[in-house]
Amino acid sequence: MKVVPLFPTPLGLIDFGEVHQRQDIELVQAILRAYESDPQGKQSSQVGGWHSHPLVEFDPAFEELCVLVKEAGQGFLSHLGYDNPVNHVDCWANINNKGQFNMFHHHNGSLLGGVYYPVQSLSPEGVLGFNYGADPMKPGSWGGHGGELVIQSPNYNLQGHLSKKTPSAWNTDHYHINPTSGLLVLFPAYLTHSVMPVMDDNTRISLAFSFL
Amino acid sequence: MTLTGRHTCKVTAAYGDWRIHEVSMGQDVYIDLVKLVLPKEPTILPLDSVAWKGKHLPSKFTGDNCVCCGGDRYRDCDTSYPGIVVEGITNPYQLPYRLIDGKHRVQKILDSGATSAPFYLLTKREVLMYTDTTETDLCSQP
């Protein structure tokens, strides 16, 4: 039998790698400065955490990152067969501590959505945790570590009457992406996603993007 | 020595922001090496005053492990040819001199234990004459 993936959902994973560590440290420092200058932030999808206002003009580290992110987004769109030019990348930061999370949401109206992790985590003592090159993907249900980006299938709840005998890409409802230093995640703007509650004492720091 | 080719000045994950901000904040700025007029004699400069791509990287990403060439260009380069630096132009380390040609040679010199090296020293004005944002424009210059 031939099985054809008729309408697959693309997810872009770009690893900037450990070679980007100097810039990642500068990004975390800039995010913490942005938090200190605007601790109220902006209310969006977060529950209890901090969501910044747009950051591109706040610090050169963000502008520099957005140059790379824009290039990656343009390449991703081209890979998918689209020719829309990416004119601007909107960028904001999220900081979540224990128990804090982000509700399911999407980036509709944008060309793409994206997330970047400069670090895996920040300890209460202020130590940056790096895990460059780790496997970020976990299919299926939540593993319990906390802080993962959860991508939900566009077909979620449409096949709930079927019994899953063998896990596969065809019957998986969610993918979890662990915060991984240097990892840029790109996805279609329609794809709903959330962030699991942080379960340990470390701080989860990420940058999010909408491509316009 | 005959210079060939051109260098691209852009943001990369490995090296950071090497755009020439004086020319463009866009991604594609080129320095046309062929057209540069070098001084007759090089100038000795301390290496800690010179910015080059990868200066901050640990040895697992430079030299024999160079992220741009896997070490091939590092092993093959001839350090008797001085690098080319520009004084007073943007660089990620905010150092007085920016290297525009010869990063493998400089790394090799640094790895030999030297703390200074000869460089052809150009002014910002001299170099900005030979930068542009498209390859086509450069090729059409007289």
JSON list of C-alpha atoms in Angstrom, two decimals, chain B residues 33-127:
[
{"chain": "B", "resi": 33, "resn": "LEU", "atom": "CA", "xyz": [39.78, 43.49, -2.70]},
{"chain": "B", "resi": 34, "resn": "VAL", "atom": "CA", "xyz": [40.99, 43.78, -6.27]},
{"chain": "B", "resi": 35, "resn": "LYS", "atom": "CA", "xyz": [40.60, 47.53, -6.27]},
{"chain": "B", "resi": 36, "resn": "LEU", "atom": "CA", "xyz": [42.27, 48.23, -2.94]},
{"chain": "B", "resi": 37, "resn": "VAL", "atom": "CA", "xyz": [45.51, 50.18, -3.13]},
{"chain": "B", "resi": 38, "resn": "LEU", "atom": "CA", "xyz": [47.75, 48.94, -0.37]},
{"chain": "B", "resi": 39, "resn": "PRO", "atom": "CA", "xyz": [50.51, 50.97, 1.29]},
{"chain": "B", "resi": 40, "resn": "LYS", "atom": "CA", "xyz": [54.07, 50.05, 0.38]},
{"chain": "B", "resi": 41, "resn": "GLU", "atom": "CA", "xyz": [55.03, 49.00, 3.87]},
{"chain": "B", "resi": 42, "resn": "PRO", "atom": "CA", "xyz": [53.00, 47.17, 6.51]},
{"chain": "B", "resi": 43, "resn": "THR", "atom": "CA", "xyz": [52.54, 48.48, 10.03]},
{"chain": "B", "resi": 44, "resn": "ILE", "atom": "CA", "xyz": [53.21, 46.40, 13.14]},
{"chain": "B", "resi": 45, "resn": "LEU", "atom": "CA", "xyz": [50.10, 46.26, 15.32]},
{"chain": "B", "resi": 46, "resn": "PRO", "atom": "CA", "xyz": [49.33, 44.45, 18.59]},
{"chain": "B", "resi": 47, "resn": "LEU", "atom": "CA", "xyz": [46.89, 41.61, 17.96]},
{"chain": "B", "resi": 48, "resn": "ASP", "atom": "CA", "xyz": [44.71, 42.65, 20.86]},
{"chain": "B", "resi": 49, "resn": "SER", "atom": "CA", "xyz": [43.90, 45.86, 18.99]},
{"chain": "B", "resi": 50, "resn": "VAL", "atom": "CA", "xyz": [42.68, 44.02, 15.89]},
{"chain": "B", "resi": 51, "resn": "ALA", "atom": "CA", "xyz": [39.18, 42.59, 15.39]},
{"chain": "B", "resi": 52, "resn": "TRP", "atom": "CA", "xyz": [38.84, 39.57, 13.12]},
{"chain": "B", "resi": 53, "resn": "LYS", "atom": "CA", "xyz": [36.04, 37.12, 12.46]},
{"chain": "B", "resi": 54, "resn": "GLY", "atom": "CA", "xyz": [36.15, 34.43, 15.11]},
{"chain": "B", "resi": 55, "resn": "LYS", "atom": "CA", "xyz": [38.53, 36.24, 17.45]},
{"chain": "B", "resi": 56, "resn": "HIS", "atom": "CA", "xyz": [36.37, 35.28, 20.44]},
{"chain": "B", "resi": 57, "resn": "LEU", "atom": "CA", "xyz": [35.82, 31.66, 19.46]},
{"chain": "B", "resi": 58, "resn": "PRO", "atom": "CA", "xyz": [37.44, 28.79, 21.39]},
{"chain": "B", "resi": 59, "resn": "SER", "atom": "CA", "xyz": [39.95, 26.54, 19.65]},
{"chain": "B", "resi": 60, "resn": "LYS", "atom": "CA", "xyz": [37.33, 23.92, 18.84]},
{"chain": "B", "resi": 61, "resn": "PHE", "atom": "CA", "xyz": [35.96, 26.41, 16.28]},
{"chain": "B", "resi": 62, "resn": "THR", "atom": "CA", "xyz": [39.22, 27.93, 14.97]},
{"chain": "B", "resi": 63, "resn": "GLY", "atom": "CA", "xyz": [42.56, 26.87, 13.54]},
{"chain": "B", "resi": 64, "resn": "ASP", "atom": "CA", "xyz": [42.50, 23.21, 12.56]},
{"chain": "B", "resi": 65, "resn": "ASN", "atom": "CA", "xyz": [38.80, 23.19, 13.49]},
{"chain": "B", "resi": 66, "resn": "CYS", "atom": "CA", "xyz": [37.88, 26.41, 11.69]},
{"chain": "B", "resi": 67, "resn": "VAL", "atom": "CA", "xyz": [34.11, 26.68, 11.28]},
{"chain": "B", "resi": 68, "resn": "CYS", "atom": "CA", "xyz": [34.42, 28.18, 7.82]},
{"chain": "B", "resi": 69, "resn": "CYS", "atom": "CA", "xyz": [36.81, 25.70, 6.20]},
{"chain": "B", "resi": 70, "resn": "GLY", "atom": "CA", "xyz": [37.38, 22.78, 8.55]},
{"chain": "B", "resi": 71, "resn": "GLY", "atom": "CA", "xyz": [40.97, 23.97, 8.96]},
{"chain": "B", "resi": 72, "resn": "ASP", "atom": "CA", "xyz": [42.03, 23.66, 5.31]},
{"chain": "B", "resi": 73, "resn": "ARG", "atom": "CA", "xyz": [42.59, 27.37, 4.72]},
{"chain": "B", "resi": 74, "resn": "TYR", "atom": "CA", "xyz": [44.26, 27.72, 8.11]},
{"chain": "B", "resi": 75, "resn": "ARG", "atom": "CA", "xyz": [46.78, 24.99, 7.32]},
{"chain": "B", "resi": 76, "resn": "ASP", "atom": "CA", "xyz": [47.42, 26.26, 3.79]},
{"chain": "B", "resi": 77, "resn": "CYS", "atom": "CA", "xyz": [47.76, 29.97, 4.51]},
{"chain": "B", "resi": 78, "resn": "ASP", "atom": "CA", "xyz": [51.09, 31.79, 4.26]},
{"chain": "B", "resi": 79, "resn": "THR", "atom": "CA", "xyz": [51.65, 34.13, 7.19]},
{"chain": "B", "resi": 80, "resn": "SER", "atom": "CA", "xyz": [54.40, 36.00, 5.36]},
{"chain": "B", "resi": 81, "resn": "TYR", "atom": "CA", "xyz": [51.64, 37.95, 3.59]},
{"chain": "B", "resi": 82, "resn": "PRO", "atom": "CA", "xyz": [50.36, 40.64, 5.96]},
{"chain": "B", "resi": 83, "resn": "GLY", "atom": "CA", "xyz": [46.65, 40.92, 6.66]},
{"chain": "B", "resi": 84, "resn": "ILE", "atom": "CA", "xyz": [44.73, 44.07, 5.75]},
{"chain": "B", "resi": 85, "resn": "VAL", "atom": "CA", "xyz": [43.14, 46.17, 8.47]},
{"chain": "B", "resi": 86, "resn": "VAL", "atom": "CA", "xyz": [41.02, 49.32, 8.48]},
{"chain": "B", "resi": 87, "resn": "GLU", "atom": "CA", "xyz": [41.27, 51.85, 11.25]},
{"chain": "B", "resi": 88, "resn": "GLY", "atom": "CA", "xyz": [38.18, 53.26, 12.93]},
{"chain": "B", "resi": 89, "resn": "ILE", "atom": "CA", "xyz": [35.46, 51.21, 11.29]},
{"chain": "B", "resi": 90, "resn": "THR", "atom": "CA", "xyz": [32.64, 49.26, 12.96]},
{"chain": "B", "resi": 91, "resn": "ASN", "atom": "CA", "xyz": [33.44, 45.82, 14.34]},
{"chain": "B", "resi": 92, "resn": "PRO", "atom": "CA", "xyz": [31.81, 43.54, 16.92]},
{"chain": "B", "resi": 93, "resn": "TYR", "atom": "CA", "xyz": [34.61, 43.99, 19.44]},
{"chain": "B", "resi": 94, "resn": "GLN", "atom": "CA", "xyz": [34.80, 47.78, 19.34]},
{"chain": "B", "resi": 95, "resn": "LEU", "atom": "CA", "xyz": [38.54, 47.55, 18.65]},
{"chain": "B", "resi": 96, "resn": "PRO", "atom": "CA", "xyz": [40.61, 50.19, 16.82]},
{"chain": "B", "resi": 97, "resn": "TYR", "atom": "CA", "xyz": [41.33, 48.02, 13.78]},
{"chain": "B", "resi": 98, "resn": "ARG", "atom": "CA", "xyz": [39.06, 45.78, 11.72]},
{"chain": "B", "resi": 99, "resn": "LEU", "atom": "CA", "xyz": [40.63, 42.99, 9.65]},
{"chain": "B", "resi": 100, "resn": "ILE", "atom": "CA", "xyz": [39.17, 42.79, 6.16]},
{"chain": "B", "resi": 101, "resn": "ASP", "atom": "CA", "xyz": [41.48, 40.13, 4.76]},
{"chain": "B", "resi": 102, "resn": "GLY", "atom": "CA", "xyz": [43.57, 37.39, 6.37]},
{"chain": "B", "resi": 103, "resn": "LYS", "atom": "CA", "xyz": [41.70, 35.88, 9.32]},
{"chain": "B", "resi": 104, "resn": "HIS", "atom": "CA", "xyz": [43.33, 32.47, 8.92]},
{"chain": "B", "resi": 105, "resn": "ARG", "atom": "CA", "xyz": [46.79, 34.07, 8.80]},
{"chain": "B", "resi": 106, "resn": "VAL", "atom": "CA", "xyz": [46.12, 36.12, 11.92]},
{"chain": "B", "resi": 107, "resn": "GLN", "atom": "CA", "xyz": [44.81, 33.09, 13.78]},
{"chain": "B", "resi": 108, "resn": "LYS", "atom": "CA", "xyz": [47.91, 31.17, 12.76]},
{"chain": "B", "resi": 109, "resn": "ILE", "atom": "CA", "xyz": [50.15, 33.98, 13.95]},
{"chain": "B", "resi": 110, "resn": "LEU", "atom": "CA", "xyz": [48.25, 34.17, 17.24]},
{"chain": "B", "resi": 111, "resn": "ASP", "atom": "CA", "xyz": [48.50, 30.40, 17.70]},
{"chain": "B", "resi": 112, "resn": "SER", "atom": "CA", "xyz": [52.28, 30.62, 17.19]},
{"chain": "B", "resi": 113, "resn": "GLY", "atom": "CA", "xyz": [52.48, 32.70, 20.33]},
{"chain": "B", "resi": 114, "resn": "ALA", "atom": "CA", "xyz": [53.01, 36.10, 18.73]},
{"chain": "B", "resi": 115, "resn": "THR", "atom": "CA", "xyz": [51.29, 39.11, 20.23]},
{"chain": "B", "resi": 116, "resn": "SER", "atom": "CA", "xyz": [51.78, 41.48, 17.30]},
{"chain": "B", "resi": 117, "resn": "ALA", "atom": "CA", "xyz": [51.97, 41.20, 13.52]},
{"chain": "B", "resi": 118, "resn": "PRO", "atom": "CA", "xyz": [52.46, 43.32, 10.38]},
{"chain": "B", "resi": 119, "resn": "PHE", "atom": "CA", "xyz": [49.31, 44.58, 8.66]},
{"chain": "B", "resi": 120, "resn": "TYR", "atom": "CA", "xyz": [48.56, 46.74, 5.65]},
{"chain": "B", "resi": 121, "resn": "LEU", "atom": "CA", "xyz": [46.77, 49.63, 7.26]},
{"chain": "B", "resi": 122, "resn": "LEU", "atom": "CA", "xyz": [44.00, 51.45, 5.39]},
{"chain": "B", "resi": 123, "resn": "THR", "atom": "CA", "xyz": [41.80, 54.32, 6.39]},
{"chain": "B", "resi": 124, "resn": "LYS", "atom": "CA", "xyz": [38.03, 54.07, 6.57]},
{"chain": "B", "resi": 125, "resn": "ARG", "atom": "CA", "xyz": [37.75, 56.48, 3.66]},
{"chain": "B", "resi": 126, "resn": "GLU", "atom": "CA", "xyz": [40.01, 54.34, 1.46]},
{"chain": "B", "resi": 127, "resn": "VAL", "atom": "CA", "xyz": [37.95, 51.23, 2.07]}
]
